[in-house]
Structures are given as C-alpha cells and as structure tokens.
Amino acid sequence: VKELKQRYGGSYADAFPYVSQCLLAFQQVGGHDVCIFAMYVQEYDNSCPMPNTNRTYISYVDSVRYLQSSPPGARTVVYHAIINGYLKHATARGFQYAHIWVAPPQAGDEYIFHCRPKDERHGNKPMSMSKLRTWYEAMLKRARELGVVEQFTDIYEHVEHLTSVRDFPVFEGDFFPD
C-alpha cells in the first residue's frame, strides 16, 4: 500500500483496514479434541476504502487427514461445507466478493499445520496446483447450486477490464502485488 500511495498520491487510500479471523474445526479422536481443519480469512467491510470494500479474502486453508467419517472418505464434503458455510455467513454480513488464494505449499513448506500424521497412501506431498484448483472449482460449483455464490472467476477474468492497478484489491500478505 505504501508504494501504491507514493505512486498515486492523494487518489489512493492510506490503508485497507480489515479483521483477520481463523476458523477451526475439531473432531474428537481417541478421546482428544484434534484440530482437523483451519482457515484464515481477512474481512474488509463497508468502511474499508475501494477497491477492497465489502470483500473477504480466504488466504489460507489447511487440513490434516485425521477426519473420521462414516462412510469413510468424506473429507472433501466436510471441508467444502465449512468453506461454503463461511461464504454464506459472509454474504449475510454484507460481503459482496470473496477471493481465494489457490496455491499448494511448496514441498517442505506448511501453511498452517506444522505437524501432520503420516499417511501411508499419499506420503506428505501437497496437492498439485491443478488438483487443488479442481477441488476449489467443485466447491464453488456446489456453492452456486446452493445459492451461496452467484458466480466465480479466476483472477485474470476478474481484472481483465481494469485500467489501473488502483482498482485491484490489495490483501495483506498476498503474493499478487509482489
């Protein structure tokens, strides 16, 4: 923001205030509460200057393979429901846009959880970019079916009509401005 303010002067906001939240999901495993899912969001409400007004940014989503379900294999359904529940809640609170950072961590890096159970089938390799994108697209298609979101696009479709970087939302810690 500082560099953009220097470049555009008085016509650019001094700051984009937001509320940061961490949403966690727990499950009892062996008599212990185990965190199985975490999501960090930044909420830029109607008092935030344009272009961030009424936007929420899902900056990190992470999970561990501890979820126990019946039938087995419901991780995706549960995690999609949590994210879509958040999006529905955000919409009810006046947020008009949601942005999601879709990029798997590099090998050896972690987003949120730094200690994971060893999964014999998959090792500890992160999802590929294409698989993660497909995972989010399936979630968003379900959200559209449920009326949680009206439409979704990728970053390129979202910005192709912009004529100035001043119109592009800036999120704390986001890699795009860099």
PDB file of C-alpha atoms in Angstrom:
ATOM      1  CA  VAL A   1       0.000   0.000   0.000  1.00  0.00           C
ATOM      2  CA  LYS A   2       2.860   2.361   0.820  1.00  0.00           C
ATOM      3  CA  GLU A   3       4.371   2.056  -2.657  1.00  0.00           C
ATOM      4  CA  LEU A   4       0.976   2.427  -4.342  1.00  0.00           C
ATOM      5  CA  LYS A   5       0.233   5.513  -2.227  1.00  0.00           C
ATOM      6  CA  GLN A   6       3.576   7.029  -3.305  1.00  0.00           C
ATOM      7  CA  ARG A   7       2.799   6.321  -6.938  1.00  0.00           C
ATOM      8  CA  TYR A   8      -0.837   7.509  -6.974  1.00  0.00           C
ATOM      9  CA  GLY A   9      -0.720  10.118  -4.217  1.00  0.00           C
ATOM     10  CA  GLY A  10      -3.920  11.554  -2.771  1.00  0.00           C
ATOM     11  CA  SER A  11      -6.179   9.478  -5.016  1.00  0.00           C
ATOM     12  CA  TYR A  12      -5.096   6.250  -3.308  1.00  0.00           C
ATOM     13  CA  ALA A  13      -6.113   5.012   0.155  1.00  0.00           C
ATOM     14  CA  ASP A  14      -3.667   5.230   3.050  1.00  0.00           C
ATOM     15  CA  ALA A  15      -4.632   1.778   4.302  1.00  0.00           C
ATOM     16  CA  PHE A  16      -7.133  -1.039   3.867  1.00  0.00           C
ATOM     17  CA  PRO A  17      -8.227  -1.968   7.398  1.00  0.00           C
ATOM     18  CA  TYR A  18      -9.551  -5.472   7.917  1.00  0.00           C
ATOM     19  CA  VAL A  19     -10.448  -8.023  10.544  1.00  0.00           C
ATOM     20  CA  SER A  20      -8.392 -11.206  10.500  1.00  0.00           C
ATOM     21  CA  GLN A  21     -10.021 -14.416  11.657  1.00  0.00           C
ATOM     22  CA  CYS A  22      -9.014 -18.030  11.981  1.00  0.00           C
ATOM     23  CA  LEU A  23     -11.784 -20.600  11.693  1.00  0.00           C
ATOM     24  CA  LEU A  24     -11.021 -24.034  13.104  1.00  0.00           C
ATOM     25  CA  ALA A  25     -12.814 -27.390  13.000  1.00  0.00           C
ATOM     26  CA  PHE A  26     -12.173 -30.028  15.639  1.00  0.00           C
ATOM     27  CA  GLN A  27     -13.096 -33.684  15.957  1.00  0.00           C
ATOM     28  CA  GLN A  28     -12.737 -35.989  18.917  1.00  0.00           C
ATOM     29  CA  VAL A  29     -10.181 -38.665  18.070  1.00  0.00           C
ATOM     30  CA  GLY A  30      -9.311 -41.209  20.729  1.00  0.00           C
ATOM     31  CA  GLY A  31     -10.864 -39.029  23.425  1.00  0.00           C
ATOM     32  CA  HIS A  32      -8.864 -35.950  22.402  1.00  0.00           C
ATOM     33  CA  ASP A  33     -10.000 -32.833  20.575  1.00  0.00           C
ATOM     34  CA  VAL A  34      -7.960 -32.713  17.373  1.00  0.00           C
ATOM     35  CA  CYS A  35      -7.912 -29.737  15.034  1.00  0.00           C
ATOM     36  CA  ILE A  36      -8.543 -31.171  11.575  1.00  0.00           C
ATOM     37  CA  PHE A  37      -9.175 -28.005   9.542  1.00  0.00           C
ATOM     38  CA  ALA A  38      -8.078 -24.370   9.669  1.00  0.00           C
ATOM     39  CA  MET A  39      -8.886 -21.382   7.509  1.00  0.00           C
ATOM     40  CA  TYR A  40      -7.540 -17.829   7.773  1.00  0.00           C
ATOM     41  CA  VAL A  41      -9.669 -15.003   6.382  1.00  0.00           C
ATOM     42  CA  GLN A  42      -9.341 -11.250   6.093  1.00  0.00           C
ATOM     43  CA  GLU A  43     -12.577  -9.271   6.087  1.00  0.00           C
ATOM     44  CA  TYR A  44     -12.655  -5.816   4.506  1.00  0.00           C
ATOM     45  CA  ASP A  45     -16.093  -4.405   5.384  1.00  0.00           C
ATOM     46  CA  ASN A  46     -18.093  -1.485   4.020  1.00  0.00           C
ATOM     47  CA  SER A  47     -15.948   1.053   5.899  1.00  0.00           C
ATOM     48  CA  CYS A  48     -12.828  -0.075   4.030  1.00  0.00           C
ATOM     49  CA  PRO A  49     -11.860   2.140   1.073  1.00  0.00           C
ATOM     50  CA  MET A  50     -12.288   0.979  -2.517  1.00  0.00           C
ATOM     51  CA  PRO A  51     -11.267  -1.293  -4.118  1.00  0.00           C
ATOM     52  CA  ASN A  52     -11.352  -3.533  -1.001  1.00  0.00           C
ATOM     53  CA  THR A  53     -14.848  -2.515   0.151  1.00  0.00           C
ATOM     54  CA  ASN A  54     -17.062  -5.490   1.155  1.00  0.00           C
ATOM     55  CA  ARG A  55     -14.509  -8.136   0.244  1.00  0.00           C
ATOM     56  CA  THR A  56     -13.338 -11.162   2.126  1.00  0.00           C
ATOM     57  CA  TYR A  57     -10.080 -12.915   1.356  1.00  0.00           C
ATOM     58  CA  ILE A  58      -9.548 -16.570   2.193  1.00  0.00           C
ATOM     59  CA  SER A  59      -5.788 -16.547   2.424  1.00  0.00           C
ATOM     60  CA  TYR A  60      -5.016 -19.977   3.862  1.00  0.00           C
ATOM     61  CA  VAL A  61      -6.870 -23.267   4.087  1.00  0.00           C
ATOM     62  CA  ASP A  62      -5.206 -26.307   5.576  1.00  0.00           C
ATOM     63  CA  SER A  63      -6.249 -29.680   6.945  1.00  0.00           C
ATOM     64  CA  VAL A  64      -4.853 -32.911   8.302  1.00  0.00           C
ATOM     65  CA  ARG A  65      -6.016 -36.398   7.401  1.00  0.00           C
ATOM     66  CA  TYR A  66      -7.459 -37.196  10.825  1.00  0.00           C
ATOM     67  CA  LEU A  67     -11.131 -36.734   9.914  1.00  0.00           C
ATOM     68  CA  GLN A  68     -13.047 -39.871  10.786  1.00  0.00           C
ATOM     69  CA  SER A  69     -16.341 -40.219   8.939  1.00  0.00           C
ATOM     70  CA  SER A  70     -18.960 -42.762   8.147  1.00  0.00           C
ATOM     71  CA  PRO A  71     -18.813 -43.594   5.361  1.00  0.00           C
ATOM     72  CA  PRO A  72     -15.060 -43.083   5.131  1.00  0.00           C
ATOM     73  CA  GLY A  73     -13.681 -40.553   2.677  1.00  0.00           C
ATOM     74  CA  ALA A  74     -15.936 -37.586   3.473  1.00  0.00           C
ATOM     75  CA  ARG A  75     -13.094 -35.095   3.967  1.00  0.00           C
ATOM     76  CA  THR A  76     -13.845 -33.138   0.806  1.00  0.00           C
ATOM     77  CA  VAL A  77     -17.580 -32.950   1.528  1.00  0.00           C
ATOM     78  CA  VAL A  78     -16.956 -31.740   5.089  1.00  0.00           C
ATOM     79  CA  TYR A  79     -14.304 -29.181   4.149  1.00  0.00           C
ATOM     80  CA  HIS A  80     -16.362 -27.837   1.227  1.00  0.00           C
ATOM     81  CA  ALA A  81     -19.330 -27.469   3.593  1.00  0.00           C
ATOM     82  CA  ILE A  82     -17.218 -25.488   6.084  1.00  0.00           C
ATOM     83  CA  ILE A  83     -15.917 -23.089   3.431  1.00  0.00           C
ATOM     84  CA  ASN A  84     -19.339 -22.684   1.822  1.00  0.00           C
ATOM     85  CA  GLY A  85     -20.834 -22.113   5.276  1.00  0.00           C
ATOM     86  CA  TYR A  86     -18.338 -19.322   5.818  1.00  0.00           C
ATOM     87  CA  LEU A  87     -19.136 -17.815   2.399  1.00  0.00           C
ATOM     88  CA  LYS A  88     -22.869 -17.920   3.178  1.00  0.00           C
ATOM     89  CA  HIS A  89     -22.233 -16.234   6.536  1.00  0.00           C
ATOM     90  CA  ALA A  90     -20.023 -13.586   4.889  1.00  0.00           C
ATOM     91  CA  THR A  91     -22.709 -12.850   2.297  1.00  0.00           C
ATOM     92  CA  ALA A  92     -25.319 -12.429   5.029  1.00  0.00           C
ATOM     93  CA  ARG A  93     -22.987  -9.900   6.684  1.00  0.00           C
ATOM     94  CA  GLY A  94     -22.737  -7.782   3.511  1.00  0.00           C
ATOM     95  CA  PHE A  95     -19.601  -9.059   1.823  1.00  0.00           C
ATOM     96  CA  GLN A  96     -20.063  -8.969  -1.940  1.00  0.00           C
ATOM     97  CA  TYR A  97     -16.828 -10.559  -3.124  1.00  0.00           C
ATOM     98  CA  ALA A  98     -14.739 -13.431  -1.855  1.00  0.00           C
ATOM     99  CA  HIS A  99     -11.207 -14.031  -3.033  1.00  0.00           C
ATOM    100  CA  ILE A 100      -9.442 -17.336  -2.504  1.00  0.00           C
ATOM    101  CA  TRP A 101      -5.719 -17.898  -2.802  1.00  0.00           C
ATOM    102  CA  VAL A 102      -5.339 -21.209  -4.657  1.00  0.00           C
ATOM    103  CA  ALA A 103      -1.784 -22.453  -4.465  1.00  0.00           C
ATOM    104  CA  PRO A 104      -0.439 -25.540  -2.741  1.00  0.00           C
ATOM    105  CA  PRO A 105       2.550 -25.092  -0.454  1.00  0.00           C
ATOM    106  CA  GLN A 106       5.934 -25.916  -1.892  1.00  0.00           C
ATOM    107  CA  ALA A 107       7.378 -29.275  -0.835  1.00  0.00           C
ATOM    108  CA  GLY A 108       8.581 -28.966   2.752  1.00  0.00           C
ATOM    109  CA  ASP A 109       6.528 -25.818   3.456  1.00  0.00           C
ATOM    110  CA  GLU A 110       3.358 -25.760   5.507  1.00  0.00           C
ATOM    111  CA  TYR A 111       0.544 -23.218   5.546  1.00  0.00           C
ATOM    112  CA  ILE A 112      -0.916 -23.720   9.000  1.00  0.00           C
ATOM    113  CA  PHE A 113      -0.299 -27.206  10.392  1.00  0.00           C
ATOM    114  CA  HIS A 114       3.340 -27.966  11.053  1.00  0.00           C
ATOM    115  CA  CYS A 115       2.865 -31.457  12.447  1.00  0.00           C
ATOM    116  CA  ARG A 116       0.939 -33.993  10.398  1.00  0.00           C
ATOM    117  CA  PRO A 117       0.130 -37.659  10.723  1.00  0.00           C
ATOM    118  CA  LYS A 118       1.987 -39.887   8.327  1.00  0.00           C
ATOM    119  CA  ASP A 119      -0.419 -41.016   5.617  1.00  0.00           C
ATOM    120  CA  GLU A 120       0.845 -44.263   4.137  1.00  0.00           C
ATOM    121  CA  ARG A 121      -1.102 -43.854   0.893  1.00  0.00           C
ATOM    122  CA  HIS A 122      -0.126 -40.311  -0.001  1.00  0.00           C
ATOM    123  CA  GLY A 123       3.015 -39.559   1.966  1.00  0.00           C
ATOM    124  CA  ASN A 124       3.118 -35.904   2.935  1.00  0.00           C
ATOM    125  CA  LYS A 125       3.117 -34.441  -0.569  1.00  0.00           C
ATOM    126  CA  PRO A 126       0.883 -31.394  -1.133  1.00  0.00           C
ATOM    127  CA  MET A 127      -1.794 -31.417  -3.827  1.00  0.00           C
ATOM    128  CA  SER A 128      -0.740 -30.347  -7.283  1.00  0.00           C
ATOM    129  CA  MET A 129      -1.885 -26.930  -8.494  1.00  0.00           C
ATOM    130  CA  SER A 130      -4.335 -28.443 -11.000  1.00  0.00           C
ATOM    131  CA  LYS A 131      -5.825 -30.845  -8.430  1.00  0.00           C
ATOM    132  CA  LEU A 132      -6.223 -28.040  -5.875  1.00  0.00           C
ATOM    133  CA  ARG A 133      -7.854 -25.784  -8.456  1.00  0.00           C
ATOM    134  CA  THR A 134     -10.262 -28.591  -9.397  1.00  0.00           C
ATOM    135  CA  TRP A 135     -11.016 -29.083  -5.670  1.00  0.00           C
ATOM    136  CA  TYR A 136     -11.936 -25.394  -5.261  1.00  0.00           C
ATOM    137  CA  GLU A 137     -13.925 -25.306  -8.512  1.00  0.00           C
ATOM    138  CA  ALA A 138     -16.016 -28.279  -7.321  1.00  0.00           C
ATOM    139  CA  MET A 139     -16.616 -26.449  -4.035  1.00  0.00           C
ATOM    140  CA  LEU A 140     -17.661 -23.267  -5.829  1.00  0.00           C
ATOM    141  CA  LYS A 141     -19.936 -25.143  -8.255  1.00  0.00           C
ATOM    142  CA  ARG A 142     -21.717 -26.653  -5.248  1.00  0.00           C
ATOM    143  CA  ALA A 143     -21.908 -23.191  -3.649  1.00  0.00           C
ATOM    144  CA  ARG A 144     -23.506 -21.833  -6.816  1.00  0.00           C
ATOM    145  CA  GLU A 145     -26.034 -24.717  -6.847  1.00  0.00           C
ATOM    146  CA  LEU A 146     -26.928 -23.874  -3.234  1.00  0.00           C
ATOM    147  CA  GLY A 147     -27.255 -20.153  -3.982  1.00  0.00           C
ATOM    148  CA  VAL A 148     -24.285 -19.265  -1.776  1.00  0.00           C
ATOM    149  CA  VAL A 149     -22.391 -17.612  -4.645  1.00  0.00           C
ATOM    150  CA  GLU A 150     -23.733 -16.127  -7.864  1.00  0.00           C
ATOM    151  CA  GLN A 151     -20.652 -16.681  -9.985  1.00  0.00           C
ATOM    152  CA  PHE A 152     -16.933 -17.300  -9.774  1.00  0.00           C
ATOM    153  CA  THR A 153     -13.993 -16.474 -11.995  1.00  0.00           C
ATOM    154  CA  ASP A 154     -10.239 -16.675 -11.904  1.00  0.00           C
ATOM    155  CA  ILE A 155      -8.040 -13.656 -11.226  1.00  0.00           C
ATOM    156  CA  TYR A 156      -7.452 -12.963 -14.908  1.00  0.00           C
ATOM    157  CA  GLU A 157     -11.163 -12.724 -15.720  1.00  0.00           C
ATOM    158  CA  HIS A 158     -11.686 -10.577 -12.642  1.00  0.00           C
ATOM    159  CA  VAL A 159      -9.092  -7.975 -13.645  1.00  0.00           C
ATOM    160  CA  GLU A 160      -9.112  -8.000 -17.450  1.00  0.00           C
ATOM    161  CA  HIS A 161     -11.416  -4.952 -17.606  1.00  0.00           C
ATOM    162  CA  LEU A 162      -9.384  -2.871 -15.123  1.00  0.00           C
ATOM    163  CA  THR A 163      -7.458   0.079 -16.493  1.00  0.00           C
ATOM    164  CA  SER A 164      -5.432   0.852 -13.366  1.00  0.00           C
ATOM    165  CA  VAL A 165      -3.840  -1.116 -10.547  1.00  0.00           C
ATOM    166  CA  ARG A 166      -5.675   1.320  -8.237  1.00  0.00           C
ATOM    167  CA  ASP A 167      -8.818  -0.699  -8.970  1.00  0.00           C
ATOM    168  CA  PHE A 168      -7.269  -4.012  -7.950  1.00  0.00           C
ATOM    169  CA  PRO A 169      -7.944  -5.117  -4.345  1.00  0.00           C
ATOM    170  CA  VAL A 170      -4.837  -5.399  -2.159  1.00  0.00           C
ATOM    171  CA  PHE A 171      -4.794  -8.042   0.567  1.00  0.00           C
ATOM    172  CA  GLU A 172      -2.306  -8.186   3.408  1.00  0.00           C
ATOM    173  CA  GLY A 173       0.335 -10.835   2.771  1.00  0.00           C
ATOM    174  CA  ASP A 174      -0.948 -11.624  -0.718  1.00  0.00           C
ATOM    175  CA  PHE A 175       1.647 -12.574  -3.305  1.00  0.00           C
ATOM    176  CA  PHE A 176      -0.051 -10.864  -6.256  1.00  0.00           C
ATOM    177  CA  PRO A 177       1.127  -7.268  -5.595  1.00  0.00           C
ATOM    178  CA  ASP A 178       4.721  -8.501  -5.361  1.00  0.00           C
TER     179      ASP A 178
END
